PDB file of C-alpha atoms and ligand atoms in Angstrom:
ATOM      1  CA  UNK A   1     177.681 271.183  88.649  1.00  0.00           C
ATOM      2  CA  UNK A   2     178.390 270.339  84.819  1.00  0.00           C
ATOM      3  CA  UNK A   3     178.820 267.398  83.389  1.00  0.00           C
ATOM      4  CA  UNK A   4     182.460 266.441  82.614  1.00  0.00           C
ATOM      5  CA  UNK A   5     185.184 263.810  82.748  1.00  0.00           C
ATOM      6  CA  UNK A   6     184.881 263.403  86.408  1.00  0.00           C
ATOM      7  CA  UNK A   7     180.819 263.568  86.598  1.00  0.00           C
ATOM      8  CA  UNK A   8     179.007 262.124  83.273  1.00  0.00           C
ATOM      9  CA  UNK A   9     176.266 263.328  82.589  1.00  0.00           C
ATOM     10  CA  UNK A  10     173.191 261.603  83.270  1.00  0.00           C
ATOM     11  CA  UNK A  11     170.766 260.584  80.858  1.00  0.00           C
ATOM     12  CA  UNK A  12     167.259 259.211  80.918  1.00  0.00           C
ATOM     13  CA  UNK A  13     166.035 257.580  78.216  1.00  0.00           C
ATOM     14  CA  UNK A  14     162.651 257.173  77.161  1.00  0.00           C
ATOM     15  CA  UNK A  15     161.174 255.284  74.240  1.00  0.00           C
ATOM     16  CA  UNK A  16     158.064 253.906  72.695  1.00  0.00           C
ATOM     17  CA  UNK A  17     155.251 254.494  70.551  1.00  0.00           C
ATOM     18  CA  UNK A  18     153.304 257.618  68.924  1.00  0.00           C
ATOM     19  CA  UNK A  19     151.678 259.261  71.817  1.00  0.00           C
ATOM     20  CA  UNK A  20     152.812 257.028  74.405  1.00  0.00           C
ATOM     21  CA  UNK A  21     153.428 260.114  76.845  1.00  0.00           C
ATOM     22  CA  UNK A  22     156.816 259.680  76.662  1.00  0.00           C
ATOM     23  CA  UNK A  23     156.965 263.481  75.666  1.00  0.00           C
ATOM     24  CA  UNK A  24     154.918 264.620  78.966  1.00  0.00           C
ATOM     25  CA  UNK A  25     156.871 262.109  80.999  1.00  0.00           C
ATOM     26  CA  UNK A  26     160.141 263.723  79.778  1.00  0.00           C
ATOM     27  CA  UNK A  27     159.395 267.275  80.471  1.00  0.00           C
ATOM     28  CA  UNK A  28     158.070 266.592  83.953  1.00  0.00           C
ATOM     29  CA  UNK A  29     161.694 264.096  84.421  1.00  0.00           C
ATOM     30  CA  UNK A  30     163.991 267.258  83.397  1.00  0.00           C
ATOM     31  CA  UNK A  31     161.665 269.787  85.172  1.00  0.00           C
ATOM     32  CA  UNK A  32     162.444 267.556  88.813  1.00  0.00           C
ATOM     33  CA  UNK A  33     166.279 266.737  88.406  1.00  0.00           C
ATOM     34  CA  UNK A  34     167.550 269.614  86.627  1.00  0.00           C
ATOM     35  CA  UNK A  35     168.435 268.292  83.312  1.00  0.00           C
ATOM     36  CA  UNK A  36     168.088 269.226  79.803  1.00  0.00           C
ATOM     37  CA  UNK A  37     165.229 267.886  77.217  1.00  0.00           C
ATOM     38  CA  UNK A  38     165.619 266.807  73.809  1.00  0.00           C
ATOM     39  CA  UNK A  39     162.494 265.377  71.974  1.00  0.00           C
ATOM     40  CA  UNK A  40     164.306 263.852  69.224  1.00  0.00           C
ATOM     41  CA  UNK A  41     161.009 263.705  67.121  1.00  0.00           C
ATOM     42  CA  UNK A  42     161.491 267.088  66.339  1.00  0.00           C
ATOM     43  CA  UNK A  43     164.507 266.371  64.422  1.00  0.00           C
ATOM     44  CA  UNK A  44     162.784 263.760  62.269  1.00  0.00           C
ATOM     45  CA  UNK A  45     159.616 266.055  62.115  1.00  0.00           C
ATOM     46  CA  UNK A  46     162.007 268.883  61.424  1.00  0.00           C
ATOM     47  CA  UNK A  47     163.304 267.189  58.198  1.00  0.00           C
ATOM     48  CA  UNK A  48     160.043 266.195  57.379  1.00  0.00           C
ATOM     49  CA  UNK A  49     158.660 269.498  57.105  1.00  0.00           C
ATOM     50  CA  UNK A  50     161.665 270.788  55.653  1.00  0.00           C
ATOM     51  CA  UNK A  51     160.883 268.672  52.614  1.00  0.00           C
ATOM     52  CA  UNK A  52     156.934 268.959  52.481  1.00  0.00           C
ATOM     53  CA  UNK A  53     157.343 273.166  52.916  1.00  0.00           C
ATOM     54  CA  UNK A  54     159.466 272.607  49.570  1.00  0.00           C
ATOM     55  CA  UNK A  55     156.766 270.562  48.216  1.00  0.00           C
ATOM     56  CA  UNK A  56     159.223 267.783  47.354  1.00  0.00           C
ATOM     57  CA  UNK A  57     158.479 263.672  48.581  1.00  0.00           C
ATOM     58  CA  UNK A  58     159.529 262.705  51.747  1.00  0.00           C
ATOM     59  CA  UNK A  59     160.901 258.634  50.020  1.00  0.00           C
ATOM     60  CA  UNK A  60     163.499 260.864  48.232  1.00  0.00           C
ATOM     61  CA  UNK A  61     166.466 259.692  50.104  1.00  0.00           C
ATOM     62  CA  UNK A  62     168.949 261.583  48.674  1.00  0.00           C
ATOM     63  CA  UNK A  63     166.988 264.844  49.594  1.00  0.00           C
ATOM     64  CA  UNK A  64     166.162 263.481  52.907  1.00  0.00           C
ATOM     65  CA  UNK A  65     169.667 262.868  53.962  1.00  0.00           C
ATOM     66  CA  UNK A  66     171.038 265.757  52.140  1.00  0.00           C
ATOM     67  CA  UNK A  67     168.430 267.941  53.918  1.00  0.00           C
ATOM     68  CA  UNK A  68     169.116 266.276  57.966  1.00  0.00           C
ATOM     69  CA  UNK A  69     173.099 266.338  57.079  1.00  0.00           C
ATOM     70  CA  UNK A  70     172.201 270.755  56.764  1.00  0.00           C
ATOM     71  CA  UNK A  71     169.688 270.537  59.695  1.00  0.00           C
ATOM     72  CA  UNK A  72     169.559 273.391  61.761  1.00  0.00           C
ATOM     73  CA  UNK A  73     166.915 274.087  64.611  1.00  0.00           C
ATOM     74  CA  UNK A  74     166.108 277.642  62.936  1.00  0.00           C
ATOM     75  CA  UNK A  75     165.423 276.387  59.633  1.00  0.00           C
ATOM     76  CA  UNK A  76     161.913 275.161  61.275  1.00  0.00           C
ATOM     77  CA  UNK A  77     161.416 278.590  63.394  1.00  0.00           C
ATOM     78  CA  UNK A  78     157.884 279.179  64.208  1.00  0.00           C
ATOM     79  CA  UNK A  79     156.824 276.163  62.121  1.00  0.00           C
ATOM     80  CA  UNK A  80     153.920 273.767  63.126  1.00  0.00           C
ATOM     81  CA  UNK A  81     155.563 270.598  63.156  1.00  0.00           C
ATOM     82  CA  UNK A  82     153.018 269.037  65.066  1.00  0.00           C
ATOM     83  CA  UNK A  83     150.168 267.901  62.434  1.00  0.00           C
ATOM     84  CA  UNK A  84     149.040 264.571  61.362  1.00  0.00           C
ATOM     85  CA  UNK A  85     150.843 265.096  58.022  1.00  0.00           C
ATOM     86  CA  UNK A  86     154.274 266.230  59.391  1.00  0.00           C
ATOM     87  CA  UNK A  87     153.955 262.986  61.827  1.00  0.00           C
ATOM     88  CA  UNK A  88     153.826 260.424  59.211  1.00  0.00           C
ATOM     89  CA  UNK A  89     156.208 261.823  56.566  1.00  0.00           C
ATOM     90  CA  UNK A  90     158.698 261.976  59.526  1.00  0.00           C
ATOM     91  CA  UNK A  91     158.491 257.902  59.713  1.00  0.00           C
ATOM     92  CA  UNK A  92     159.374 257.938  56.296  1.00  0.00           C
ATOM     93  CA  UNK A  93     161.979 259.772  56.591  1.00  0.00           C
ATOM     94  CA  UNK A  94     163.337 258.256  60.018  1.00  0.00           C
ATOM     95  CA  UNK A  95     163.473 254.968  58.013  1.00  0.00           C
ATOM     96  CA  UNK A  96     166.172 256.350  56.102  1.00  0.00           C
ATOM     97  CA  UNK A  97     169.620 255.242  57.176  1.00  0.00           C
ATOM     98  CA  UNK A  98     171.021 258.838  55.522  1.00  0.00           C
ATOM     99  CA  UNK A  99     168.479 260.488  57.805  1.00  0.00           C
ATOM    100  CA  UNK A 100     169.532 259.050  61.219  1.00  0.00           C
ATOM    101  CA  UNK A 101     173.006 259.145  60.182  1.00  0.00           C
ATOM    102  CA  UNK A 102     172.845 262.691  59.922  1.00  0.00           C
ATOM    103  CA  UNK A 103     171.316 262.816  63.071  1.00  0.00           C
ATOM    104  CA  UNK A 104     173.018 260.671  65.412  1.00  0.00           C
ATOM    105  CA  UNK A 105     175.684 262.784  66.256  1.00  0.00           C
ATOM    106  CA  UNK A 106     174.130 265.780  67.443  1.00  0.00           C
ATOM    107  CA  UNK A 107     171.746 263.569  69.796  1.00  0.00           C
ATOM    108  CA  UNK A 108     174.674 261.844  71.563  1.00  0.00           C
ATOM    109  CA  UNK A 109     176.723 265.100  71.847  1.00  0.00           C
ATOM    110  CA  UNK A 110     173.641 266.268  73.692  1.00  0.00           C
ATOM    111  CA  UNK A 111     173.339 263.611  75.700  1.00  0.00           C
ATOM    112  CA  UNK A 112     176.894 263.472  76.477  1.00  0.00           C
ATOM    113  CA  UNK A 113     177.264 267.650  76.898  1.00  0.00           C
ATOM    114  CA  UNK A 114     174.036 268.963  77.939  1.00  0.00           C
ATOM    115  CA  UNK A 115     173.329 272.539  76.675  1.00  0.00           C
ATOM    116  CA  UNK A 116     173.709 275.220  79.656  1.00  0.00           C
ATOM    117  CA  UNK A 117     175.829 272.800  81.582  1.00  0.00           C
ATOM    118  CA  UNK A 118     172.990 270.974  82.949  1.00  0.00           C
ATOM    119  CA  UNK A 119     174.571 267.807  85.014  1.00  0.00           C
ATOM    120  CA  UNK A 120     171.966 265.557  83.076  1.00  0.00           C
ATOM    121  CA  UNK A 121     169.764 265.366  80.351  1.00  0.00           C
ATOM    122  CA  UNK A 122     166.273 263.476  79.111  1.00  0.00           C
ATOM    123  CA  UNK A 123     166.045 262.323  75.526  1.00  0.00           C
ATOM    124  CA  UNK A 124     162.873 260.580  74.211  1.00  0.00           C
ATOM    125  CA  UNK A 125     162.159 259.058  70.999  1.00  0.00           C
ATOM    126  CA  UNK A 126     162.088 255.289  69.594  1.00  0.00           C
ATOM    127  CA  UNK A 127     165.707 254.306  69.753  1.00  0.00           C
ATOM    128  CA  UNK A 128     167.343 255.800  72.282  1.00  0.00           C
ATOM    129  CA  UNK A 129     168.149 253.632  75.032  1.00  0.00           C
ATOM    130  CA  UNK A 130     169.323 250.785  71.683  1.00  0.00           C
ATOM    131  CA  UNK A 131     170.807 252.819  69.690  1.00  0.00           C
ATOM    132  CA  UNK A 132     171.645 256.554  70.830  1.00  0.00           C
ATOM    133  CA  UNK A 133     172.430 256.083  74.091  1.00  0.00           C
ATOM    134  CA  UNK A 134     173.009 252.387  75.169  1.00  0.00           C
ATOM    135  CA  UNK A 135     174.275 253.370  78.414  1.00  0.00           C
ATOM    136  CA  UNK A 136     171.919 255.694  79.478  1.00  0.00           C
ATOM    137  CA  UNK A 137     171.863 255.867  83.564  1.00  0.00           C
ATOM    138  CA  UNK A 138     167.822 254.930  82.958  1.00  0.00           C
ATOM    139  CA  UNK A 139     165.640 253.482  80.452  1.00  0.00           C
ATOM    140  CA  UNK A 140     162.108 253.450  79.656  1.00  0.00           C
ATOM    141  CA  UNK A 141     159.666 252.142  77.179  1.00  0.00           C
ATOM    142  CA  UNK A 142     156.649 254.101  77.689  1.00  0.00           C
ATOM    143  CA  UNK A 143     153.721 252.347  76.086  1.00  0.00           C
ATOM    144  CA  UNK A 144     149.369 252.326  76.258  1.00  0.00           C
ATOM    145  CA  UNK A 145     146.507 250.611  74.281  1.00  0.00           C
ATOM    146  CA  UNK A 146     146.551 252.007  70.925  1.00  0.00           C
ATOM    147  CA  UNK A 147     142.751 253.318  71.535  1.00  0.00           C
ATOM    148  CA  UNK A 148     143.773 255.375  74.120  1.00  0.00           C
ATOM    149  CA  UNK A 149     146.770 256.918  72.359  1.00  0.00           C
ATOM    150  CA  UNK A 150     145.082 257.638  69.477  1.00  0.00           C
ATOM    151  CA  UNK A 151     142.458 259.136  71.848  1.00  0.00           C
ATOM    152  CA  UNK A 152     144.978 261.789  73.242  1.00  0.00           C
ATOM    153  CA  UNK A 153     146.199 263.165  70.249  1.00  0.00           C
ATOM    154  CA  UNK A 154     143.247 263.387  69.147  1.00  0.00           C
ATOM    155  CA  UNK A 155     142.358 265.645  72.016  1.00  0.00           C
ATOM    156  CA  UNK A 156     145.396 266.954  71.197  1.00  0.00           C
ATOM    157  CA  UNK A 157     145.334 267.759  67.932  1.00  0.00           C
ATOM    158  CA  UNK A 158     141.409 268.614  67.650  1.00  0.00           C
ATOM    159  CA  UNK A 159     142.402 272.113  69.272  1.00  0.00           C
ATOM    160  CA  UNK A 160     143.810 273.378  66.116  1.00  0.00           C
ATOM    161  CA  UNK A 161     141.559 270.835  63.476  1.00  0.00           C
ATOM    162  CA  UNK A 162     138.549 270.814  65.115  1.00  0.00           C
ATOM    163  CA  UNK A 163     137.070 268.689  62.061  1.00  0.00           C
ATOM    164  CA  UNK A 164     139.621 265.685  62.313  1.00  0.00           C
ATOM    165  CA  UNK A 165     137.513 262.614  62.960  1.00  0.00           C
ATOM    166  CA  UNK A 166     139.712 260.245  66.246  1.00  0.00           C
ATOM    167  CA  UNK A 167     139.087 257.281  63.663  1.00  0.00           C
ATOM    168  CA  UNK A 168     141.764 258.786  60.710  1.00  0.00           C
ATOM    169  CA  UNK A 169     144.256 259.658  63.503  1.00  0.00           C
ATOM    170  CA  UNK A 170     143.886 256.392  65.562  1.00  0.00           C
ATOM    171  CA  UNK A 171     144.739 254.576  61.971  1.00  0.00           C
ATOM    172  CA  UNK A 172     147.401 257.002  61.312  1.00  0.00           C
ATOM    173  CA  UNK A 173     148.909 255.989  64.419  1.00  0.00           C
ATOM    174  CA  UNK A 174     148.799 252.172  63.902  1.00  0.00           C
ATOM    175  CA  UNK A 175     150.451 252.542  60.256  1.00  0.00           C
ATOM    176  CA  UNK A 176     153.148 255.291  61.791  1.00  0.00           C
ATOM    177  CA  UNK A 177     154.072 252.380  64.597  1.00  0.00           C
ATOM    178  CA  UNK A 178     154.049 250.127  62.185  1.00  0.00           C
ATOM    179  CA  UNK A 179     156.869 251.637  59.814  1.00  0.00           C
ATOM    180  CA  UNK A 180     158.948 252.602  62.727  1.00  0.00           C
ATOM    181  CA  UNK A 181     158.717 249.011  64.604  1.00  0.00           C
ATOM    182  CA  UNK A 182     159.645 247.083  61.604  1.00  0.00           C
ATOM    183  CA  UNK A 183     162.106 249.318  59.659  1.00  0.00           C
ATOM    184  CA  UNK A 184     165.518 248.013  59.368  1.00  0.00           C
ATOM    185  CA  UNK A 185     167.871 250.629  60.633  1.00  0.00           C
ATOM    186  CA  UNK A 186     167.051 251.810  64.859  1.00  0.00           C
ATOM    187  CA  UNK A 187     163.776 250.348  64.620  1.00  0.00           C
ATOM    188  CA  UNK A 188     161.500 250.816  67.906  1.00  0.00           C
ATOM    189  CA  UNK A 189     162.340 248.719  70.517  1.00  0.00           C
ATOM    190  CA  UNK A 190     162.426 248.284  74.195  1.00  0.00           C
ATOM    191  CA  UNK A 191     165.948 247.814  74.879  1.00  0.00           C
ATOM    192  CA  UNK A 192     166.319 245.001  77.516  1.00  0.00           C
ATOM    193  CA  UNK A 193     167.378 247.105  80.690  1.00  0.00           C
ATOM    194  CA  UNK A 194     164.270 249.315  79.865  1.00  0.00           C
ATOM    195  CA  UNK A 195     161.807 249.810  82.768  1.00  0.00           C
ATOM    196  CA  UNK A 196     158.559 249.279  81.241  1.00  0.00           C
ATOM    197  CA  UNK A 197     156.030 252.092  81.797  1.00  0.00           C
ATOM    198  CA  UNK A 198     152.126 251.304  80.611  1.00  0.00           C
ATOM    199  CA  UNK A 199     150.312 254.291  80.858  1.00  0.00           C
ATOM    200  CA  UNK A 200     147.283 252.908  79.615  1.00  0.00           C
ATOM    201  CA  UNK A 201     145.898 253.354  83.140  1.00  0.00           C
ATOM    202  CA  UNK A 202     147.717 255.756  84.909  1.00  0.00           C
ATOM    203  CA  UNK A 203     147.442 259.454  85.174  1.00  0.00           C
ATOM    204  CA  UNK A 204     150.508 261.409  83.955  1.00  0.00           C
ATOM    205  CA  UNK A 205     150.852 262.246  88.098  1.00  0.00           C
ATOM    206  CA  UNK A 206     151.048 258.332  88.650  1.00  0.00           C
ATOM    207  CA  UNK A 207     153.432 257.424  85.743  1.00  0.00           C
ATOM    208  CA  UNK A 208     155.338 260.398  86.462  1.00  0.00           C
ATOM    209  CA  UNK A 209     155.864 258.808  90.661  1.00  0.00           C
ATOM    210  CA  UNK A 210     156.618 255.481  89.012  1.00  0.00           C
ATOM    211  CA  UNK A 211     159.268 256.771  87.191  1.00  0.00           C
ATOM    212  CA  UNK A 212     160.570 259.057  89.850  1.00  0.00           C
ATOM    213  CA  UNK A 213     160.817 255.792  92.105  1.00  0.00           C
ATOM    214  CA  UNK A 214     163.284 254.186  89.061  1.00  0.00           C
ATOM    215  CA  UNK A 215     165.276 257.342  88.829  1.00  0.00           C
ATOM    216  CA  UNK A 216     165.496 257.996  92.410  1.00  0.00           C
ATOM    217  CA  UNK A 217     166.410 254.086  92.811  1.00  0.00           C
ATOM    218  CA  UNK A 218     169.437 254.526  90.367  1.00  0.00           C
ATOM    219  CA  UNK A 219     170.504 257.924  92.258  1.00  0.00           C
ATOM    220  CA  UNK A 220     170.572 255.786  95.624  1.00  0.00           C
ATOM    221  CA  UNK A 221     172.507 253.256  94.268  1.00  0.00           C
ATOM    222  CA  UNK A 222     175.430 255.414  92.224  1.00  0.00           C
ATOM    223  CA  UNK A 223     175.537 257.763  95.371  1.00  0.00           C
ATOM    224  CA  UNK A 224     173.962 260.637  93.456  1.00  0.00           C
TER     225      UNK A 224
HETATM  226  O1  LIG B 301     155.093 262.654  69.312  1.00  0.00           O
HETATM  227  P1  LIG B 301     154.959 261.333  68.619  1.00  0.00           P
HETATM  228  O2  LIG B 301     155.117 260.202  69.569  1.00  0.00           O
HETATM  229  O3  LIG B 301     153.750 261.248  67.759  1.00  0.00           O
HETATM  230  O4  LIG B 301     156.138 261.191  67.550  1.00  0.00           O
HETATM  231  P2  LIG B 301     157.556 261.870  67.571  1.00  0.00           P
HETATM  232  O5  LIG B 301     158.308 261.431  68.784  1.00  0.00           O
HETATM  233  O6  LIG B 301     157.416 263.324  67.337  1.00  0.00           O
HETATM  234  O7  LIG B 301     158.286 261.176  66.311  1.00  0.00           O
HETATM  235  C1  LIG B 301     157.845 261.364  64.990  1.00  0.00           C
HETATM  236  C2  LIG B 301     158.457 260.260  64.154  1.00  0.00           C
HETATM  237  O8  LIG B 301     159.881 260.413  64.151  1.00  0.00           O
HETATM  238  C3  LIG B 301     158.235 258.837  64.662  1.00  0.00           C
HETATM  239  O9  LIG B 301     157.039 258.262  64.180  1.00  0.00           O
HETATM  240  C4  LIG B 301     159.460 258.096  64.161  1.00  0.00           C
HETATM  241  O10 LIG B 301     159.290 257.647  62.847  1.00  0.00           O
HETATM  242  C5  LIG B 301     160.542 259.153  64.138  1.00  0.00           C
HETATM  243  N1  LIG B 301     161.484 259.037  65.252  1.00  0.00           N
HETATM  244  C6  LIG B 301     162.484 258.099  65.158  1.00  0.00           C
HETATM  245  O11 LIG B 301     162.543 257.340  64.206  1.00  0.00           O
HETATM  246  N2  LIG B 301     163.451 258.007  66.113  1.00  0.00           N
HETATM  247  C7  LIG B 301     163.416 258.807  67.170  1.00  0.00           C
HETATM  248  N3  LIG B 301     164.383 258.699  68.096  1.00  0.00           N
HETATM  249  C8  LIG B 301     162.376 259.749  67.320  1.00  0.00           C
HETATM  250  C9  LIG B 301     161.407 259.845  66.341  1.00  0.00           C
END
C-alpha cells in the first residue's frame, strides 16, 4: 500500500558518526520492511564533489549553496564519491546553512512520499531524527569506539587505495566528527527519543536483530 493521508509513511531514522554502520544498518532496515533508502551523505558528498571536480574550495559558501540549491542526482553519475577527500570537504560544506537549506526539502519530501510508493522509508545521516524528520516512527543513534570505525573504513576504503595508512583515516575521522558535532546549524546529535545502538561490539547480524526488536516493538504498538 502507499503512503498517503490515511497511512503516513513510516520513517526510520538513523544517525551518528562517520562509519558508525548506520549505512549497513539502513540498507538491511529497508531490505526487511519494504521501504525506501536515502543515505543523505550522498547529498552532502554530492555537492562536495561537485565543487572539488570544478577545482573550486569547498568554504566558498556562495558556491556551495548555489551549487546544492541546482543539485541533481545525475550531475554525480558514475562518480566516486566515496574517498577520504570527498568525505571531509562534504563536512565543510554540510556546515553551511545555504547547503542544508538547499537540501532540506527534498529529504523530507522523501521521507514524507517515498519514491515507488513504498509505505515507508529509511533515512540516515547526522540530523535526521532533530532536524529532518522529528517525528520519525523510529530513531537511532548508531555509534562505536572511534578505533574501530576508523578500522572499517579503512578496510573499506583500502580496496581501492591500497597504500592509505588506517592512522590518516582514523584522524580524518576524529576531525570530520568533530566539525559536524560542533557546527552551529543541524549539528550531530542523538535526538532524545533515539534508541541508542553501539556497535562497537556487535556484528552487523546482532545490531541489525536489535534494531528489528525496536522497529517491530513500534509496529506492535501502532497496530502495523
Ligand atoms: O559514510 P560516512 O558516515 O563517512 O559519512 P556520510 O554519511 O557519507 O556523510 C558525509 C558528511 O556529510 C558528514 O561528515 C557530514 O558532514 C555530512 N552530513 C550531514 O551534515 N548531515 C547529514 N544528514 C548527512 C551527512
Amino acid at each position: 500500500m502507499e503512503a498517503s493521508a490515511e497511512t503516513p509513511s513510516f520513517v526510520v531514522a538513523l544517525d551518528g558518526p562517520a562509519a558508525s554502520g548506520k549505512g549497513t544498518l539502513s540498507r538491511l532496515i529497508a531490505g526487511q520492511y519494504g521501504f525506501a533508502h536515502l543515505d543523505t551523505g550522498t547529498l552532502y558528498r554530492g555537492v562536495a564533489w561537485l565543487i572539488l571536480n570544478e577545482g573550486k574550495d569547498p568554504s566558498d559558501q556562495d558556491l556551495a549553496a548555489r551549487i546544492a540549491g541546482d543539485y541533481a542526482v545525475e550531475k554525480i553519475a558514475g562518480a566516486d564519491i566515496r574517498t577520504r577527500e570527498v568525505g571531509a570537504a562534504a563536512s565543510v560544506v554540510a556546515a553551511n546553512s545555504g547547503v542544508r537549506a538547499a537540501l532540506l526539502d527534498f529529504q523530507r519530501r522523501y521521507a514524507k512520499t517515498p519514491p515507488g510508493g513504498l509505505k515507508g522509508a529509511v533515512l540516515d545521516g547526522r540530523d535526521i531524527g532533530t532536524v529532518v524528520c522529528p517525528d520519525a516512527d523510529v530513531k537511532f543513534f548508531v555509534t562505536a569506539s572511534a578505533e574501530i570505525r576508523a578500522h572499517r573504513r579503512w578496510l573499506e576504503l583500502k580496496l581501492e587505495q591500497p597504500d592509505l595508512e588506517e592512522a590518516r583515516i582514523y584522524k580524518d575521522l576524529l576531525e570530520r566528527d568533530a566539525r559536524d558535532a560542533a557546527r552551529e546549524d543541524a549539528p550531530m546529535a542523538r535526538a532524545d527519543d533515539a534508541e541508542l545502538l553501539d556497535t562497537t561490539h556487535l556484528s552487523i547480524d546482532a545490531a541489525f536483530a536489535a534494531a528489528r526488536r525496536v522497529i517491530d516493538g513500534v509496529f506492535q504498538r501502532c497496530g502495523n
